[in-house]
Amino acid sequence: DAKTTQPPSMDCAEGRAANLPCNHSTISGNEYVYWYRQIHSQGPQYIIHGLKNNETNEMASLIITEDRKSSTLILPHATLRDTAVYYCTSNDYKLSFGAGTTVTVRA
Amino acid sequence: GAVVSQHPSRVICKSGTSVKIECRSLDFQATTMFWYRQFPKQSLMLMATSNEGSKATYEQGVEKDKFLINHASLTLSTLTVTSAHPEDSSFYICSAKEGQHHYGYTFGSGTRLTVV
């Protein structure tokens, strides 16, 4: 069973920041939080991961709350190609997925 | 970065036949690979964990005699759907983890199986 919960859908305007929330209140202290996205009919793509500290890479930023019960993925300047299903998960040995958030970026 | 190749990308087979799907880690060794199934508009469902040199571990409700998994080398795992039926039509995806954490789990591009 997935240990994370996410809103089912979100719309975002092109060029604006997209903030995707995820609740993971039951993950253990040594489990990383991972974010992936899946564009239609493709395999999931790794975005970013983190344990305690906030992280940033060329794709996104990850903000993890101090109590590690939730996190936010930030796409700083959303483009139409960012339209996808975004999954937040943890790396307990078997990587399981919840329903994810369907993000639609609109022009 | 780590690359996982999955083949074929699409396959159509007749009911009652078997289909083999390959998952290869191209530039790293993967002692463990995972197989998922995804139905339209649904999330990925983990089917089994494939361990190099040993038997696969199947999730509850997944028939091990129907979905045969072989992980004979550190770079190749195969999933064989035996005696396929139309209800087995789905999107099958594999993933593997490189030793380092940096890229997390890398997924193949998926195989669209249609059983007619």
CSV table of C-alpha atoms in Angstrom, one decimal:
chain,number,residue,atom,x,y,z
A,1,ASP,CA,0.0,0.0,0.0
A,2,ALA,CA,1.2,3.5,-0.9
A,3,LYS,CA,2.2,5.5,2.1
A,4,THR,CA,1.5,8.8,0.3
A,5,THR,CA,-1.6,10.9,-0.5
A,6,GLN,CA,-1.9,13.5,-3.2
A,7,PRO,CA,-4.7,15.6,-4.7
A,8,PRO,CA,-6.1,13.9,-7.8
A,9,SER,CA,-5.7,16.8,-10.2
A,10,MET,CA,-4.3,20.3,-10.6
A,11,ASP,CA,-4.3,22.9,-13.3
A,12,CYS,CA,-1.5,25.3,-13.9
A,13,ALA,CA,-0.9,28.2,-16.2
A,14,GLU,CA,2.1,28.0,-18.6
A,15,GLY,CA,5.0,29.9,-17.3
A,16,ARG,CA,3.8,29.9,-13.7
A,17,ALA,CA,5.1,27.8,-10.8
A,18,ALA,CA,3.3,24.6,-10.1
A,19,ASN,CA,3.3,23.5,-6.4
A,20,LEU,CA,2.3,19.9,-5.9
A,21,PRO,CA,1.7,18.7,-2.4
A,22,CYS,CA,2.1,15.2,-1.0
A,23,ASN,CA,1.3,13.9,2.5
A,24,HIS,CA,3.5,11.1,3.7
A,25,SER,CA,3.0,11.1,7.5
A,26,THR,CA,3.7,7.4,7.9
A,27,ILE,CA,7.1,7.0,6.2
A,28,SER,CA,9.9,6.0,8.5
A,29,GLY,CA,12.9,8.1,9.4
A,30,ASN,CA,15.3,6.5,6.9
A,31,GLU,CA,12.9,6.5,3.9
A,32,TYR,CA,13.6,9.0,1.1
A,33,VAL,CA,10.8,10.8,-0.6
A,34,TYR,CA,10.8,10.3,-4.4
A,35,TRP,CA,8.9,12.1,-7.1
A,36,TYR,CA,8.3,10.7,-10.5
A,37,ARG,CA,6.1,11.8,-13.4
A,38,GLN,CA,4.5,9.8,-16.1
A,39,ILE,CA,3.6,11.2,-19.5
A,40,HIS,CA,0.9,9.3,-21.3
A,41,SER,CA,1.9,5.8,-22.4
A,42,GLN,CA,5.5,6.2,-21.2
A,43,GLY,CA,7.4,4.8,-18.3
A,44,PRO,CA,7.7,7.0,-15.2
A,45,GLN,CA,10.5,9.5,-15.2
A,46,TYR,CA,12.6,10.3,-12.1
A,47,ILE,CA,12.3,14.0,-11.0
A,48,ILE,CA,13.9,14.4,-7.6
A,49,HIS,CA,14.3,12.9,-4.2
A,50,GLY,CA,15.1,13.9,-0.7
A,51,LEU,CA,15.4,12.8,2.9
A,52,LYS,CA,15.3,15.8,5.2
A,53,ASN,CA,16.7,18.8,3.4
A,54,ASN,CA,15.2,20.7,0.6
A,55,GLU,CA,16.6,19.8,-2.8
A,56,THR,CA,16.8,21.4,-6.2
A,57,ASN,CA,17.9,20.1,-9.6
A,58,GLU,CA,17.4,21.2,-13.1
A,59,MET,CA,13.9,19.9,-13.2
A,60,ALA,CA,12.3,20.9,-9.9
A,61,SER,CA,12.7,21.8,-6.3
A,62,LEU,CA,11.6,19.6,-3.4
A,63,ILE,CA,10.5,21.2,-0.1
A,64,ILE,CA,10.2,18.7,2.8
A,65,THR,CA,8.6,19.8,6.1
A,66,GLU,CA,10.7,19.6,9.2
A,67,ASP,CA,8.5,16.8,10.6
A,68,ARG,CA,8.8,15.0,7.3
A,69,LYS,CA,5.1,14.4,7.2
A,70,SER,CA,4.6,16.2,3.9
A,71,SER,CA,6.5,17.7,1.0
A,72,THR,CA,5.9,19.9,-2.0
A,73,LEU,CA,7.3,19.5,-5.5
A,74,ILE,CA,7.8,22.8,-7.2
A,75,LEU,CA,8.0,23.2,-11.0
A,76,PRO,CA,9.3,26.7,-11.2
A,77,HIS,CA,8.2,27.6,-14.7
A,78,ALA,CA,5.6,25.1,-16.0
A,79,THR,CA,5.5,24.4,-19.7
A,80,LEU,CA,3.0,22.5,-21.7
A,81,ARG,CA,5.4,19.5,-21.8
A,82,ASP,CA,5.1,19.3,-18.0
A,83,THR,CA,1.5,18.0,-18.4
A,84,ALA,CA,1.7,14.5,-16.8
A,85,VAL,CA,0.7,12.4,-13.8
A,86,TYR,CA,3.1,13.2,-10.9
A,87,TYR,CA,3.7,10.5,-8.3
A,88,CYS,CA,5.1,11.0,-4.8
A,89,THR,CA,6.4,7.9,-3.2
A,90,SER,CA,9.0,6.6,-0.7
A,91,ASN,CA,11.7,4.1,-1.2
A,92,ASP,CA,10.6,1.4,1.2
A,93,TYR,CA,12.2,-1.6,-0.6
A,94,LYS,CA,9.3,-2.1,-2.9
A,95,LEU,CA,8.6,1.2,-4.7
A,96,SER,CA,4.8,1.4,-4.7
A,97,PHE,CA,2.6,4.1,-6.3
A,98,GLY,CA,-0.6,5.8,-5.3
A,99,ALA,CA,-3.0,7.5,-7.6
A,100,GLY,CA,-0.8,10.5,-8.2
A,101,THR,CA,-1.7,14.0,-9.3
A,102,THR,CA,-2.8,14.7,-12.9
A,103,VAL,CA,-1.2,18.0,-13.7
A,104,THR,CA,-2.5,19.9,-16.7
A,105,VAL,CA,-0.6,22.9,-17.9
A,106,ARG,CA,-2.7,25.3,-19.9
A,107,ALA,CA,-1.5,27.9,-22.3
B,1,GLY,CA,22.5,8.4,-16.2
B,2,ALA,CA,21.1,5.0,-15.7
B,3,VAL,CA,19.1,3.6,-18.6
B,4,VAL,CA,16.6,0.7,-18.6
B,5,SER,CA,15.6,-0.7,-22.0
B,6,GLN,CA,12.4,-2.6,-22.3
B,7,HIS,CA,11.4,-4.7,-25.4
B,8,PRO,CA,9.1,-5.0,-27.2
B,9,SER,CA,7.3,-1.6,-26.9
B,10,ARG,CA,4.1,-3.1,-28.3
B,11,VAL,CA,2.9,-6.6,-28.9
B,12,ILE,CA,-0.3,-8.2,-30.1
B,13,CYS,CA,-0.8,-11.9,-29.4
B,14,LYS,CA,-3.6,-14.4,-29.8
B,15,SER,CA,-5.4,-15.8,-26.8
B,16,GLY,CA,-3.7,-18.9,-25.4
B,17,THR,CA,-0.2,-18.0,-26.5
B,18,SER,CA,2.7,-16.8,-24.4
B,19,VAL,CA,4.5,-13.5,-24.6
B,20,LYS,CA,8.0,-12.6,-23.3
B,21,ILE,CA,9.0,-9.1,-22.3
B,22,GLU,CA,12.6,-8.2,-21.7
B,23,CYS,CA,14.0,-5.6,-19.3
B,24,ARG,CA,17.7,-4.7,-19.5
B,25,SER,CA,19.8,-2.3,-17.5
B,26,LEU,CA,22.1,-0.9,-20.1
B,27,ASP,CA,24.9,0.8,-18.1
B,28,PHE,CA,24.6,-0.6,-14.6
B,29,GLN,CA,24.0,-3.9,-12.8
B,30,ALA,CA,20.7,-4.5,-11.2
B,31,THR,CA,20.4,-7.3,-8.6
B,32,THR,CA,16.8,-6.3,-8.2
B,33,MET,CA,14.2,-5.3,-10.8
B,34,PHE,CA,10.5,-4.7,-10.4
B,35,TRP,CA,7.6,-5.5,-12.7
B,36,TYR,CA,4.5,-3.3,-12.8
B,37,ARG,CA,1.2,-3.5,-14.6
B,38,GLN,CA,-0.9,-0.5,-15.4
B,39,PHE,CA,-4.5,-0.5,-16.7
B,40,PRO,CA,-5.9,2.6,-18.5
B,41,LYS,CA,-6.4,5.6,-16.2
B,42,GLN,CA,-5.0,3.7,-13.2
B,43,SER,CA,-1.8,3.9,-11.3
B,44,LEU,CA,1.1,1.4,-11.6
B,45,MET,CA,0.5,-1.8,-9.7
B,46,LEU,CA,3.5,-3.7,-8.5
B,47,MET,CA,3.4,-7.3,-9.7
B,48,ALA,CA,6.6,-8.8,-8.5
B,49,THR,CA,10.2,-8.2,-7.4
B,50,SER,CA,12.8,-9.9,-9.6
B,51,ASN,CA,16.0,-11.0,-7.9
B,52,GLU,CA,19.0,-12.1,-9.8
B,53,GLY,CA,19.8,-15.7,-9.3
B,54,SER,CA,16.8,-16.5,-7.2
B,55,LYS,CA,13.0,-16.8,-7.4
B,56,ALA,CA,10.9,-13.7,-7.9
B,57,THR,CA,8.7,-12.5,-5.1
B,58,TYR,CA,5.1,-11.9,-6.2
B,59,GLU,CA,2.6,-9.5,-4.8
B,60,GLN,CA,-0.6,-10.8,-3.3
B,61,GLY,CA,-3.1,-11.7,-6.0
B,62,VAL,CA,-0.5,-12.1,-8.8
B,63,GLU,CA,-0.4,-15.6,-10.2
B,64,LYS,CA,3.2,-16.8,-10.3
B,65,ASP,CA,2.5,-19.6,-12.8
B,66,LYS,CA,0.9,-17.2,-15.2
B,67,PHE,CA,3.5,-14.4,-15.0
B,68,LEU,CA,6.9,-16.1,-15.1
B,69,ILE,CA,9.8,-14.0,-14.1
B,70,ASN,CA,13.4,-14.9,-14.8
B,71,HIS,CA,16.4,-12.8,-13.7
B,72,ALA,CA,19.3,-14.8,-15.0
B,73,SER,CA,21.9,-12.1,-15.1
B,74,LEU,CA,22.6,-8.8,-13.5
B,75,THR,CA,21.4,-6.8,-16.5
B,76,LEU,CA,18.4,-8.8,-17.7
B,77,SER,CA,15.0,-9.8,-16.3
B,78,THR,CA,12.2,-11.2,-18.4
B,79,LEU,CA,8.5,-11.4,-17.8
B,80,THR,CA,6.6,-14.1,-19.6
B,81,VAL,CA,2.8,-13.9,-19.8
B,82,THR,CA,1.7,-17.5,-20.3
B,83,SER,CA,-1.6,-18.6,-21.8
B,84,ALA,CA,-2.6,-14.9,-22.4
B,85,HIS,CA,-6.2,-13.9,-22.2
B,86,PRO,CA,-7.8,-10.5,-23.3
B,87,GLU,CA,-8.0,-9.5,-19.6
B,88,ASP,CA,-4.1,-9.6,-19.5
B,89,SER,CA,-4.1,-6.8,-22.0
B,90,SER,CA,-2.3,-4.0,-20.2
B,91,PHE,CA,0.8,-1.7,-20.0
B,92,TYR,CA,3.7,-3.6,-18.4
B,93,ILE,CA,6.6,-1.6,-17.0
B,94,CYS,CA,9.9,-2.7,-15.4
B,95,SER,CA,12.2,-0.7,-13.2
B,96,ALA,CA,15.7,-1.2,-11.7
B,97,LYS,CA,17.8,0.6,-9.2
B,98,GLU,CA,21.3,1.7,-9.7
B,99,GLY,CA,23.6,1.2,-6.7
B,100,GLN,CA,23.8,4.9,-6.0
B,101,HIS,CA,20.8,6.8,-4.8
B,102,HIS,CA,21.3,9.6,-7.3
B,103,TYR,CA,18.8,8.6,-9.9
B,104,GLY,CA,16.5,6.6,-7.8
B,105,TYR,CA,14.7,3.9,-9.6
B,106,THR,CA,14.9,3.9,-13.4
B,107,PHE,CA,11.9,2.7,-15.4
B,108,GLY,CA,11.7,1.2,-18.8
B,109,SER,CA,9.5,2.7,-21.5
B,110,GLY,CA,6.8,0.1,-21.0
B,111,THR,CA,5.3,-2.7,-23.2
B,112,ARG,CA,1.7,-2.4,-24.5
B,113,LEU,CA,0.3,-5.9,-24.6
B,114,THR,CA,-2.9,-6.5,-26.5
B,115,VAL,CA,-4.4,-10.0,-26.4
B,116,VAL,CA,-6.9,-10.7,-29.2
